[in-house]
Coordinates of C-alpha atoms in Angstrom, one line a residue:
Chain A
M12 CA -87.8 -8.4 9.0
A13 CA -86.7 -10.4 12.0
G14 CA -85.4 -10.1 15.5
I15 CA -82.1 -11.4 16.9
Q16 CA -81.9 -13.7 19.9
I17 CA -78.4 -14.1 21.3
E18 CA -78.6 -17.0 23.9
R19 CA -75.8 -17.5 26.4
V20 CA -73.1 -17.1 23.7
G21 CA -69.6 -17.8 25.1
K22 CA -66.3 -17.4 23.3
R23 CA -62.8 -18.5 24.4
F24 CA -59.6 -17.5 22.6
G25 CA -57.2 -20.1 23.9
G26 CA -57.3 -19.6 27.6
A27 CA -58.8 -16.1 27.4
L28 CA -62.5 -15.6 27.9
A29 CA -63.8 -13.1 25.4
L30 CA -67.5 -13.6 25.9
D31 CA -69.0 -14.9 29.1
S32 CA -72.5 -16.4 28.4
V33 CA -74.0 -13.3 26.7
S34 CA -77.7 -13.1 26.1
L35 CA -79.5 -10.3 24.3
D36 CA -82.8 -10.0 22.5
V37 CA -83.1 -7.5 19.7
A38 CA -86.7 -7.0 18.7
D39 CA -87.9 -6.8 15.1
G40 CA -87.0 -3.4 13.7
E41 CA -85.1 -2.4 16.8
F42 CA -81.8 -0.6 16.7
V43 CA -79.5 -1.8 19.5
A44 CA -76.0 -0.5 20.1
L45 CA -73.3 -2.7 21.6
L46 CA -71.3 -0.1 23.5
G47 CA -68.1 -0.7 25.4
P48 CA -64.4 0.0 25.6
S49 CA -62.0 -1.8 23.3
G50 CA -61.4 -5.4 24.2
C51 CA -64.8 -5.8 25.9
G52 CA -66.0 -8.4 23.3
K53 CA -68.5 -6.3 21.4
T54 CA -66.9 -6.9 18.0
T55 CA -66.5 -10.6 18.7
L56 CA -70.2 -10.8 19.6
L57 CA -71.1 -9.0 16.4
R58 CA -68.9 -11.3 14.3
I59 CA -70.4 -14.4 16.0
V60 CA -73.9 -13.1 15.0
A61 CA -72.6 -12.6 11.5
G62 CA -71.1 -16.0 11.3
L63 CA -67.5 -14.7 10.7
E64 CA -66.4 -16.0 14.1
T65 CA -67.2 -19.4 15.7
R66 CA -68.8 -19.4 19.1
S67 CA -67.6 -21.7 21.9
S68 CA -71.1 -22.1 23.4
G69 CA -74.7 -20.8 23.1
A70 CA -76.9 -20.1 20.1
V71 CA -77.9 -17.3 17.8
R72 CA -81.4 -17.0 16.4
I73 CA -82.5 -14.7 13.6
G74 CA -86.2 -14.4 13.0
G75 CA -86.7 -17.4 15.3
R76 CA -84.5 -19.6 13.2
D77 CA -81.3 -21.1 14.8
V78 CA -78.5 -19.8 12.5
S79 CA -75.7 -20.8 14.8
D80 CA -74.2 -23.3 12.4
L81 CA -75.1 -21.6 9.1
R82 CA -72.7 -19.8 6.8
P83 CA -72.8 -16.0 6.9
A84 CA -74.5 -16.0 3.5
D85 CA -77.4 -18.2 4.7
R86 CA -78.2 -16.1 7.8
G87 CA -80.2 -13.4 6.0
L88 CA -78.1 -10.5 7.1
A89 CA -76.0 -7.7 5.8
M90 CA -73.0 -6.0 7.3
V91 CA -71.2 -2.7 7.2
F92 CA -67.5 -3.0 8.1
Q93 CA -65.3 -0.6 10.0
N94 CA -63.0 -0.1 7.0
Y95 CA -66.1 -0.2 4.7
A96 CA -64.6 -3.2 2.8
V97 CA -65.9 -1.6 -0.4
F98 CA -64.3 -3.7 -3.2
P99 CA -61.7 -1.4 -4.9
H100 CA -61.8 -3.2 -8.2
M101 CA -65.5 -2.8 -8.8
T102 CA -67.5 0.3 -9.6
V103 CA -69.9 1.7 -7.0
F104 CA -72.8 0.1 -9.0
D105 CA -71.1 -3.3 -8.9
N106 CA -70.4 -2.9 -5.2
V107 CA -74.0 -2.1 -4.4
A108 CA -75.2 -4.9 -6.7
F109 CA -72.8 -7.5 -5.3
G110 CA -75.2 -9.1 -2.8
L111 CA -78.1 -9.1 -5.2
R112 CA -76.0 -10.7 -7.9
M113 CA -74.9 -13.4 -5.4
Q114 CA -78.6 -14.1 -4.8
K115 CA -79.0 -14.5 -8.6
K116 CA -81.7 -11.8 -8.8
P117 CA -83.0 -10.9 -12.3
R118 CA -81.2 -8.0 -14.0
E119 CA -84.0 -5.5 -13.9
D120 CA -84.5 -6.3 -10.2
I121 CA -80.8 -5.6 -9.5
E122 CA -80.9 -2.4 -11.5
R123 CA -84.0 -1.2 -9.6
K124 CA -82.8 -2.1 -6.2
V125 CA -79.3 -0.6 -6.7
R126 CA -80.9 2.7 -7.9
R127 CA -83.1 2.8 -4.9
A128 CA -80.4 2.2 -2.4
A129 CA -78.2 4.7 -4.2
A130 CA -80.9 7.3 -4.1
L131 CA -81.5 6.6 -0.4
L132 CA -77.8 7.3 0.3
Q133 CA -77.4 10.0 -2.4
I134 CA -74.6 8.3 -4.3
E135 CA -76.4 8.1 -7.6
P136 CA -73.8 10.5 -9.3
Y137 CA -71.0 8.1 -8.4
L138 CA -72.4 4.8 -9.6
D139 CA -69.9 4.5 -12.5
R140 CA -66.9 5.5 -10.5
Y141 CA -64.4 3.4 -8.6
P142 CA -64.2 3.7 -4.8
A143 CA -60.6 5.0 -4.9
K144 CA -62.1 8.2 -6.5
L145 CA -64.5 8.7 -3.6
S146 CA -64.0 10.4 -0.2
G147 CA -64.2 8.4 3.1
G148 CA -67.8 9.6 3.7
Q149 CA -68.9 8.6 0.2
R150 CA -67.3 5.2 0.5
Q151 CA -69.2 4.8 3.8
R152 CA -72.4 5.5 1.9
V153 CA -71.5 2.9 -0.6
A154 CA -70.9 0.4 2.1
V155 CA -74.3 1.2 3.7
A156 CA -76.0 1.1 0.3
R157 CA -74.5 -2.3 -0.5
A158 CA -75.9 -3.6 2.8
L159 CA -79.4 -2.1 2.4
A160 CA -79.7 -3.1 -1.3
V161 CA -80.2 -6.7 -0.3
E162 CA -83.1 -5.6 2.0
P163 CA -81.6 -7.7 4.8
A164 CA -83.7 -8.9 7.7
V165 CA -80.9 -7.9 10.0
L166 CA -78.2 -5.3 9.6
L167 CA -74.9 -5.5 11.5
M168 CA -72.6 -2.5 11.7
D169 CA -69.1 -2.6 13.1
E170 CA -68.0 0.9 14.1
P171 CA -69.0 2.2 10.7
L172 CA -68.4 5.9 11.6
S173 CA -65.1 5.5 13.4
N174 CA -62.9 6.2 10.3
L175 CA -64.7 9.5 9.5
D176 CA -63.6 12.9 10.7
A177 CA -65.6 14.5 13.5
L178 CA -67.8 16.8 11.4
L179 CA -68.6 14.1 8.8
R180 CA -69.4 11.6 11.6
L181 CA -72.0 13.9 13.0
E182 CA -73.6 14.3 9.6
M183 CA -73.5 10.6 8.8
R184 CA -74.9 9.8 12.2
A185 CA -78.0 11.8 11.6
E186 CA -78.4 10.5 8.1
L187 CA -77.9 6.8 9.2
K188 CA -80.6 7.3 11.7
S189 CA -83.1 8.7 9.2
V190 CA -82.2 6.1 6.5
L191 CA -82.5 3.2 8.9
R192 CA -85.7 4.4 10.4
E193 CA -87.2 4.5 6.9
A194 CA -85.8 1.0 6.1
K195 CA -87.1 -0.4 9.5
T196 CA -84.2 -2.8 9.5
T197 CA -83.3 -4.7 12.7
T198 CA -79.9 -3.3 13.5
L199 CA -77.0 -4.4 15.8
Y200 CA -74.5 -1.6 15.9
V201 CA -71.0 -1.9 17.5
T202 CA -69.4 1.3 18.8
H203 CA -67.1 2.5 21.5
D204 CA -68.4 6.1 21.1
Q205 CA -71.1 6.7 23.7
T206 CA -72.5 9.8 22.0
E207 CA -73.0 7.7 18.8
A208 CA -74.8 5.0 20.8
M209 CA -76.9 7.6 22.6
G210 CA -77.9 9.3 19.4
L211 CA -78.7 6.3 17.3
A212 CA -79.9 3.5 19.3
D213 CA -83.4 2.5 20.6
R214 CA -81.5 0.5 23.2
I215 CA -77.9 0.4 24.4
A216 CA -76.3 -2.8 25.6
V217 CA -73.2 -1.8 27.6
M218 CA -70.5 -4.4 27.6
Q219 CA -67.6 -4.9 30.0
Q220 CA -65.1 -7.7 30.0
G221 CA -67.2 -10.1 27.9
R222 CA -70.5 -9.5 29.6
I223 CA -73.5 -7.2 28.9
V224 CA -73.8 -5.2 32.1
Q225 CA -76.8 -3.2 31.1
A226 CA -79.3 -3.2 28.2
D227 CA -81.7 -0.3 28.4
A228 CA -83.0 2.8 26.6
P229 CA -80.3 5.4 26.2
T230 CA -81.9 7.8 28.7
T231 CA -82.1 5.0 31.3
V232 CA -78.5 3.9 30.7
Y233 CA -77.6 7.5 31.1
S234 CA -79.5 8.5 34.2
R235 CA -79.9 5.0 35.9
P236 CA -76.6 3.2 35.2
A237 CA -76.5 -0.3 36.5
S238 CA -73.0 0.1 37.8
T239 CA -70.3 2.6 38.4
F240 CA -68.7 1.3 35.2
V241 CA -71.7 2.2 33.1
G242 CA -72.1 5.6 34.8
G243 CA -68.4 6.3 34.2
F244 CA -68.4 5.1 30.6
V245 CA -71.6 6.7 29.3
G246 CA -72.0 10.4 29.3
S247 CA -69.5 13.2 29.0
P248 CA -68.5 14.2 31.6
P249 CA -68.9 10.9 33.3
M250 CA -71.2 10.4 36.3
N251 CA -69.8 11.7 39.6
F252 CA -69.5 9.3 42.5
V253 CA -69.0 10.6 46.0
K254 CA -68.4 8.3 49.0
V255 CA -71.1 8.4 51.7
T256 CA -71.6 6.3 54.8
A257 CA -75.2 5.8 55.7
S258 CA -76.9 4.5 58.8
G259 CA -80.7 4.4 59.5
R260 CA -81.4 5.1 55.9
S261 CA -79.9 8.6 56.3
A262 CA -76.6 10.2 55.6
R263 CA -75.1 13.7 55.7
L264 CA -72.6 15.3 53.4
D265 CA -71.5 18.7 54.7
A266 CA -74.8 20.6 54.8
L267 CA -76.6 18.1 52.6
D268 CA -79.1 15.6 54.0
L269 CA -79.5 12.4 52.0
R270 CA -82.0 9.5 52.1
P271 CA -80.2 6.5 50.7
P272 CA -82.1 3.3 50.1
A273 CA -79.6 1.2 52.2
D274 CA -77.1 1.5 55.0
G275 CA -73.3 1.2 54.9
D276 CA -70.6 2.4 52.6
L277 CA -72.4 3.8 49.5
L278 CA -71.6 5.9 46.5
L279 CA -73.8 8.9 45.7
G280 CA -73.9 9.0 41.9
F281 CA -75.1 12.1 40.1
R282 CA -74.7 13.7 36.7
G283 CA -72.8 17.0 36.3
E284 CA -75.9 18.8 35.0
D285 CA -78.3 17.4 37.7
V286 CA -77.0 19.7 40.5
Q287 CA -78.0 23.0 41.8
L288 CA -75.3 25.5 42.7
V289 CA -76.0 26.9 46.1
P290 CA -74.0 28.8 48.7
P291 CA -71.3 26.7 50.4
D292 CA -73.2 26.3 53.7
E293 CA -76.4 24.9 52.0
G294 CA -75.1 21.8 50.2
M295 CA -72.0 19.5 50.0
T296 CA -68.9 21.6 49.7
F297 CA -67.4 21.7 46.2
V298 CA -63.9 23.2 45.7
V299 CA -63.4 24.3 42.1
K300 CA -60.0 23.5 40.6
V301 CA -60.6 24.4 37.0
A302 CA -63.4 26.3 35.2
E303 CA -63.7 25.7 31.5
P304 CA -66.1 27.9 29.4
M305 CA -67.4 25.5 26.7
G306 CA -69.8 27.9 25.1
S307 CA -73.0 26.0 25.7
H308 CA -72.1 25.5 29.3
L309 CA -69.4 26.1 31.9
L310 CA -67.5 22.9 32.9
L311 CA -66.3 22.9 36.5
T312 CA -63.7 20.4 37.7
G313 CA -63.0 20.0 41.4
S314 CA -63.6 17.8 44.4
A315 CA -66.3 17.2 47.0
A316 CA -66.0 15.1 50.1
G317 CA -62.5 14.0 48.8
C318 CA -63.9 12.7 45.5
P319 CA -63.3 14.2 42.1
V320 CA -66.4 15.8 40.8
R321 CA -67.4 17.5 37.5
V322 CA -70.3 19.9 37.3
V323 CA -72.0 21.4 34.3
A324 CA -73.0 24.9 35.2
P325 CA -74.9 27.4 33.1
P326 CA -72.7 29.4 30.6
T327 CA -73.5 32.6 32.4
A328 CA -72.4 31.4 35.9
S329 CA -69.6 33.4 37.4
V330 CA -67.4 30.8 38.9
H331 CA -63.6 30.8 39.1
A332 CA -60.9 28.4 40.0
G333 CA -60.5 28.3 43.8
D334 CA -64.1 29.1 44.5
R335 CA -66.0 27.1 47.2
L336 CA -69.6 26.3 46.3
G337 CA -72.4 24.2 47.6
L338 CA -73.8 21.4 45.5
R339 CA -77.4 20.1 45.8
P340 CA -78.0 17.1 43.5
D341 CA -81.6 16.7 42.2
P342 CA -82.9 14.0 44.6
D343 CA -85.0 12.4 41.7
R344 CA -81.9 11.8 39.6
I345 CA -79.5 10.4 42.2
A346 CA -78.1 6.9 41.4
W347 CA -77.1 5.1 44.5
M348 CA -74.3 2.5 44.2
S349 CA -72.7 0.0 46.6
Q350 CA -69.1 0.9 47.3
D351 CA -68.1 -2.8 47.5
S352 CA -69.7 -4.1 44.3
G353 CA -70.0 -1.0 42.3
L354 CA -73.5 -2.0 41.4
A355 CA -76.6 0.1 41.6
L356 CA -78.9 -0.3 44.6
D357 CA -82.5 -1.3 44.0
G358 CA -85.1 1.3 44.8
H359 CA -82.9 4.2 43.8
A360 CA -84.1 7.7 44.5
Chain B
M220 CA -31.5 23.1 7.8
T221 CA -31.8 21.7 4.3
A222 CA -29.1 19.6 2.7
P223 CA -27.4 20.9 -0.5
R224 CA -29.1 19.8 -3.6
W225 CA -26.2 17.6 -4.8
I226 CA -26.3 15.4 -1.7
P227 CA -28.9 12.9 -2.9
Y228 CA -27.1 12.5 -6.2
A229 CA -23.8 11.9 -4.4
L230 CA -25.5 9.3 -2.3
I231 CA -26.9 7.3 -5.2
A232 CA -23.7 7.7 -7.3
P233 CA -21.9 4.6 -5.9
A234 CA -24.8 2.4 -6.7
A235 CA -25.3 4.0 -10.1
L236 CA -21.5 3.6 -10.9
F237 CA -21.6 0.0 -9.7
L238 CA -24.5 -0.8 -11.9
A239 CA -23.0 1.0 -14.9
A240 CA -19.7 -0.8 -14.5
L241 CA -20.9 -4.3 -13.9
F242 CA -24.2 -4.3 -15.7
I243 CA -24.6 -1.7 -18.4
V244 CA -21.1 -1.9 -19.8
P245 CA -21.0 -5.7 -20.1
L246 CA -24.6 -5.5 -21.6
V247 CA -23.5 -3.1 -24.3
Q248 CA -20.3 -5.0 -24.9
T249 CA -22.3 -8.2 -25.4
I250 CA -24.7 -6.6 -27.8
L251 CA -21.8 -5.1 -29.7
L252 CA -20.0 -8.4 -29.7
S253 CA -23.0 -10.2 -31.1
F254 CA -23.1 -7.8 -34.0
D255 CA -19.4 -8.0 -34.6
G256 CA -18.7 -9.3 -38.1
G257 CA -15.1 -10.2 -37.4
G258 CA -13.6 -7.5 -39.5
T259 CA -16.2 -7.9 -42.3
P260 CA -19.2 -5.6 -42.7
D261 CA -21.5 -8.6 -42.2
H262 CA -22.9 -7.7 -38.8
L263 CA -25.5 -10.5 -38.7
A264 CA -22.9 -13.3 -39.2
N265 CA -23.1 -14.5 -35.6
Y266 CA -26.9 -14.5 -35.7
R267 CA -26.9 -16.4 -39.0
K268 CA -24.5 -18.9 -37.6
M269 CA -26.6 -19.3 -34.5
A270 CA -29.8 -19.8 -36.5
G271 CA -28.1 -22.2 -38.8
D272 CA -26.9 -24.4 -36.0
L273 CA -28.3 -27.9 -35.7
N274 CA -29.3 -27.3 -32.0
F275 CA -30.9 -23.9 -32.5
T276 CA -34.5 -24.9 -33.3
L277 CA -34.3 -27.6 -30.7
A278 CA -33.0 -25.2 -28.1
I279 CA -35.8 -22.7 -28.9
R280 CA -38.4 -25.4 -28.8
N281 CA -37.2 -27.0 -25.6
T282 CA -36.8 -23.7 -23.8
F283 CA -40.3 -22.5 -24.7
L284 CA -41.7 -25.9 -23.9
L285 CA -40.1 -25.9 -20.5
V286 CA -41.3 -22.4 -19.7
G287 CA -44.8 -23.2 -21.0
V288 CA -45.1 -26.3 -18.8
V289 CA -43.1 -25.2 -15.7
V290 CA -44.4 -21.7 -15.1
P291 CA -48.2 -22.4 -15.2
I292 CA -47.7 -25.5 -12.9
Q293 CA -45.6 -23.4 -10.6
L294 CA -48.2 -20.6 -10.5
A295 CA -51.1 -23.0 -9.8
L296 CA -49.1 -24.9 -7.1
A297 CA -47.9 -21.7 -5.5
M298 CA -51.4 -20.3 -5.5
G299 CA -52.7 -23.4 -3.8
M300 CA -49.9 -23.3 -1.3
A301 CA -50.4 -19.6 -0.5
V302 CA -54.2 -20.2 0.0
M303 CA -53.4 -23.0 2.4
L304 CA -51.0 -20.8 4.3
Q305 CA -53.6 -18.1 4.6
K306 CA -56.0 -20.6 6.2
M307 CA -53.5 -21.8 8.7
S308 CA -53.6 -20.2 12.2
T309 CA -50.6 -21.8 13.8
G310 CA -47.3 -23.0 12.5
R311 CA -47.6 -20.9 9.3
D312 CA -44.1 -19.5 9.5
I313 CA -42.6 -23.0 9.9
V314 CA -44.4 -24.4 6.9
L315 CA -43.5 -21.4 4.8
W316 CA -39.9 -21.8 6.0
I317 CA -39.8 -25.4 5.0
W318 CA -41.4 -24.7 1.6
T319 CA -38.8 -22.1 0.8
I320 CA -35.7 -24.3 1.7
P321 CA -35.1 -25.2 -2.0
L322 CA -34.5 -21.5 -2.7
G323 CA -31.3 -21.7 -0.6
V324 CA -30.0 -24.5 -2.8
S325 CA -28.0 -23.4 -5.9
D326 CA -29.6 -24.6 -9.2
L327 CA -26.6 -26.8 -10.1
A328 CA -26.8 -28.5 -6.7
A329 CA -30.5 -29.0 -7.1
G330 CA -29.9 -30.5 -10.5
L331 CA -27.3 -32.9 -8.9
V332 CA -29.8 -33.9 -6.2
W333 CA -32.3 -34.9 -8.8
L334 CA -29.6 -36.6 -10.8
A335 CA -28.9 -38.8 -7.8
L336 CA -32.6 -39.6 -7.6
L337 CA -33.2 -40.3 -11.3
Q338 CA -29.9 -41.7 -12.8
N339 CA -29.5 -45.4 -13.8
S340 CA -28.4 -46.4 -10.3
G341 CA -30.4 -43.7 -8.6
Y342 CA -32.9 -44.0 -5.7
L343 CA -35.9 -44.1 -8.0
N344 CA -34.6 -47.1 -9.9
T345 CA -33.5 -48.8 -6.7
V346 CA -37.0 -48.5 -5.2
L347 CA -38.7 -49.6 -8.4
F348 CA -36.3 -52.6 -8.7
Q349 CA -36.9 -53.6 -5.1
L350 CA -40.7 -53.4 -5.7
G351 CA -40.2 -55.7 -8.6
L352 CA -41.4 -53.1 -11.2
L353 CA -38.0 -53.0 -13.0
D354 CA -35.7 -55.8 -14.2
G355 CA -32.5 -53.8 -13.8
P356 CA -31.1 -50.3 -14.1
T357 CA -33.2 -48.3 -16.6
P358 CA -32.1 -45.0 -18.0
W359 CA -34.5 -42.1 -17.8
L360 CA -32.3 -39.2 -18.7
N361 CA -30.9 -40.4 -22.1
A362 CA -31.2 -38.7 -25.5
E363 CA -33.3 -41.9 -26.3
T364 CA -35.7 -41.1 -23.5
P365 CA -36.5 -37.4 -24.2
V366 CA -39.9 -37.6 -22.5
T367 CA -38.7 -38.9 -19.1
L368 CA -35.7 -36.5 -19.4
F369 CA -38.1 -33.6 -19.9
V370 CA -40.4 -34.8 -17.0
G371 CA -37.3 -35.1 -14.8
I372 CA -36.2 -31.5 -15.6
V373 CA -39.7 -30.2 -15.1
L374 CA -39.9 -31.9 -11.7
A375 CA -36.6 -30.6 -10.6
E376 CA -37.4 -27.0 -11.7
I377 CA -40.8 -27.2 -9.9
W378 CA -39.1 -28.4 -6.8
R379 CA -36.4 -25.8 -7.0
A380 CA -38.2 -22.6 -7.9
T381 CA -41.9 -22.7 -7.0
A382 CA -41.1 -21.0 -3.7
V383 CA -40.1 -17.8 -5.6
V384 CA -43.7 -17.5 -6.9
L385 CA -45.0 -18.6 -3.5
I386 CA -43.2 -15.8 -1.6
V387 CA -44.4 -13.1 -3.9
L388 CA -48.0 -14.4 -3.7
V389 CA -47.9 -14.8 0.1
A390 CA -46.7 -11.2 0.3
G391 CA -49.6 -10.2 -2.0
F392 CA -52.2 -12.1 0.0
Q393 CA -51.1 -10.2 3.1
L394 CA -51.7 -6.9 1.4
I395 CA -55.4 -7.8 0.9
P396 CA -57.4 -6.8 4.0
K397 CA -59.4 -9.7 5.4
E398 CA -62.6 -7.6 5.3
Y399 CA -62.9 -8.0 1.6
S400 CA -63.4 -11.7 1.6
E401 CA -65.5 -11.4 4.8
A402 CA -67.7 -8.9 3.0
A403 CA -68.0 -11.2 0.0
E404 CA -68.9 -14.1 2.4
V405 CA -71.6 -12.1 4.2
F406 CA -73.1 -11.0 0.9
G407 CA -73.5 -14.5 -0.3
A408 CA -70.4 -15.6 -2.1
R409 CA -69.2 -19.1 -1.7
S410 CA -65.5 -19.7 -1.2
W411 CA -64.7 -20.3 -4.9
T412 CA -66.8 -17.3 -6.0
A413 CA -65.2 -15.0 -3.4
F414 CA -61.8 -16.2 -4.5
R415 CA -62.6 -15.6 -8.2
L416 CA -64.4 -12.3 -7.8
I417 CA -62.5 -10.7 -5.0
T418 CA -59.1 -12.3 -4.1
L419 CA -57.9 -13.0 -7.6
P420 CA -58.5 -9.5 -9.0
L421 CA -56.9 -7.9 -5.9
L422 CA -54.0 -10.3 -6.2
K423 CA -53.4 -9.4 -9.9
P424 CA -50.4 -7.1 -9.3
S425 CA -48.6 -9.8 -7.2
I426 CA -49.4 -12.5 -9.8
Q427 CA -47.9 -10.2 -12.4
S428 CA -44.7 -9.7 -10.5
A429 CA -44.4 -13.4 -9.7
L430 CA -44.9 -14.3 -13.3
I431 CA -42.4 -11.8 -14.7
L432 CA -39.8 -12.9 -12.1
R433 CA -40.3 -16.6 -12.7
T434 CA -40.7 -16.5 -16.5
V435 CA -37.5 -14.4 -17.0
L436 CA -35.6 -16.9 -14.8
A437 CA -37.3 -19.9 -16.5
F438 CA -36.0 -18.6 -19.9
E439 CA -32.5 -18.7 -18.4
V440 CA -32.9 -22.3 -17.3
F441 CA -29.6 -24.1 -17.7
A442 CA -27.9 -25.7 -14.7
V443 CA -30.6 -28.2 -13.9
V444 CA -30.9 -29.2 -17.5
Y445 CA -27.1 -29.5 -17.8
A446 CA -26.9 -31.6 -14.6
L447 CA -29.6 -34.0 -15.6
G448 CA -29.1 -34.3 -19.3
G449 CA -25.9 -32.7 -20.4
R450 CA -26.6 -31.5 -23.9
N451 CA -29.2 -34.3 -24.5
M452 CA -31.8 -31.6 -24.2
P453 CA -30.4 -28.3 -25.7
V454 CA -31.7 -25.1 -24.2
L455 CA -30.9 -21.5 -25.2
V456 CA -28.5 -20.6 -22.3
G457 CA -26.9 -24.0 -22.5
E458 CA -26.1 -23.3 -26.2
A459 CA -24.7 -19.9 -25.2
Y460 CA -22.5 -21.8 -22.7
A461 CA -21.4 -24.4 -25.2
W462 CA -20.5 -21.8 -27.9
Q463 CA -18.6 -19.7 -25.3
Y464 CA -16.5 -22.5 -23.7
E465 CA -16.6 -25.5 -26.0
N466 CA -16.5 -23.8 -29.4
Q467 CA -14.7 -20.7 -28.1
N468 CA -16.9 -18.6 -30.4
Y469 CA -17.8 -15.6 -28.3
G470 CA -19.7 -13.9 -31.0
V471 CA -22.3 -16.7 -31.4
A472 CA -22.5 -17.0 -27.6
A473 CA -23.2 -13.3 -27.4
A474 CA -25.9 -13.7 -30.1
Y475 CA -27.6 -16.4 -27.9
A476 CA -27.4 -14.1 -24.9
V477 CA -29.0 -11.2 -26.7
L478 CA -31.7 -13.5 -28.0
V479 CA -32.5 -14.7 -24.4
M480 CA -32.6 -11.1 -23.3
V481 CA -35.0 -10.1 -26.1
I482 CA -37.3 -13.0 -25.4
S483 CA -37.3 -12.2 -21.6
L484 CA -38.1 -8.5 -22.4
A485 CA -40.8 -9.5 -24.7
A486 CA -42.3 -11.8 -22.1
T487 CA -42.2 -9.0 -19.5
V488 CA -43.9 -6.6 -21.9
V489 CA -46.6 -9.2 -22.6
Y490 CA -47.2 -9.6 -18.8
L491 CA -47.2 -5.9 -18.1
Y492 CA -49.9 -5.4 -20.8
A493 CA -52.0 -8.5 -20.2
L494 CA -52.1 -8.2 -16.4
R495 CA -52.2 -4.4 -16.1
T496 CA -54.2 -2.9 -13.3
R497 CA -55.9 0.4 -13.7
P498 CA -54.7 2.7 -11.0
E499 CA -58.2 3.7 -9.9
T500 CA -59.0 0.1 -9.1
Q501 CA -56.3 -0.2 -6.6
P502 CA -57.2 -0.2 -2.9

């Protein structure tokens, strides 16, 4: 068991800056998700930690040891690849045993550890089969079993669920979480799927253009985003931002009185479910363009104060396209942002 | 709207007719010719004549020796070159392009190029003479110097045809996802182990294709041998040529041709069996 320290790691590809002095601490046993849109550098960062990519600057420590210049094999880690990379010409048993064999472990040891990893991921019936005979989900289990069999100090996962269909992804997500909690392995997990990151991680590091813009617990990232980018990327529907101009630490939107923490051009950020629907003359005016009954809730899309807004209403609410409503955001869950920088203002709420 | 059932057959008919007219018919004719007893019921006369010929054993020995030496060297070289290409990040296409230039040279022309290098007054002797290593023009390609003649032919064949193997292997390498070797690396395999345990088995179908292609062509070696040594080093196809045009005995020439075909088919069968890949172990 060991933590990961990423210290000011930079990466240039020719003239392009892929990683801009990224620092991140992953505690021993912690599960951290690197979340961001494609091209944000999350996979590059993971591959640098793995040793599959060279860094341009900075250092990577695993368990306190500087591994920056070590081969992947000497870093004490295991990895699950996006395409699983389960060796097609080896049986499931040989795949799971691969890492242990490379470590020249005794036969009985290998047998025992392979069986245990296989039991953990419920692939015992397939140990003698070749991967081509398995479904995508089963291959995914083999890839995870192969990684856990070596009992790594650190587990790296690169979008491991992205090739599975939606239903299977949900199932594997829950299973991964329980398996990894049991194994207590320090995990760095790359994903572009914010629900996956929310569901799995102890902490989410949101990346944008080669930087980590926020690293916090999922609930914090969700309700207290560090920037409009984070608020817009995390959560479905994304956080709403309405333009407000404040003076004397006070502002008014239609019939709504607000107490922003600063003056000037601000953004009022609030989640679609953190609002109360009130009559039009009691809050900010919200004009409904589309009402979508989603079963568990009613999704309203429209605009308020000239900005697009999405509201999650109770499934029983009787709202139709064209209706005018009042919105009253929960004052404790408002996130104030600067219009100029897009960054959260200190002392929010 | 679906096309009538006969459309696909009509579309492949020209190609099928072309193959039948220019490949299968001559093939059958050659086989029949080789078993033609010249009006007598002795259908093996041509084969007996072939086997009784002074050059026959030599031709068999030389051809197999050439194949046995050239093909393994070419496979090893091409493998090394392909691995090097895989590791290159820039300029790969240019290097591959340069390496494949010899493929554009006809085998007779290639033979003549090497003749210019290796003959009595060739570049090699000139350089060796100027370095003071030789006293005068020294023959390398005589019947009296079979070893250097053989080495010369091997060199020319390697120069000329290694790129065929290379191209098949490079294509094969590109079919193997990078993740496999990365996974091997992460799980502790050193480069050579990863190559042996992961890359080589996954490359097996390509190695098989390359070997079949190269070996069949190597059994048909002729022009390079002819250019460098004339009939100083008899090979099977060279004998077929000699019987056809010098001796004007088409029956024996046909028997040689059929023999080369049988040997090539046998080699192909051996490769198909020895390097077979179980379908369930394919990616």
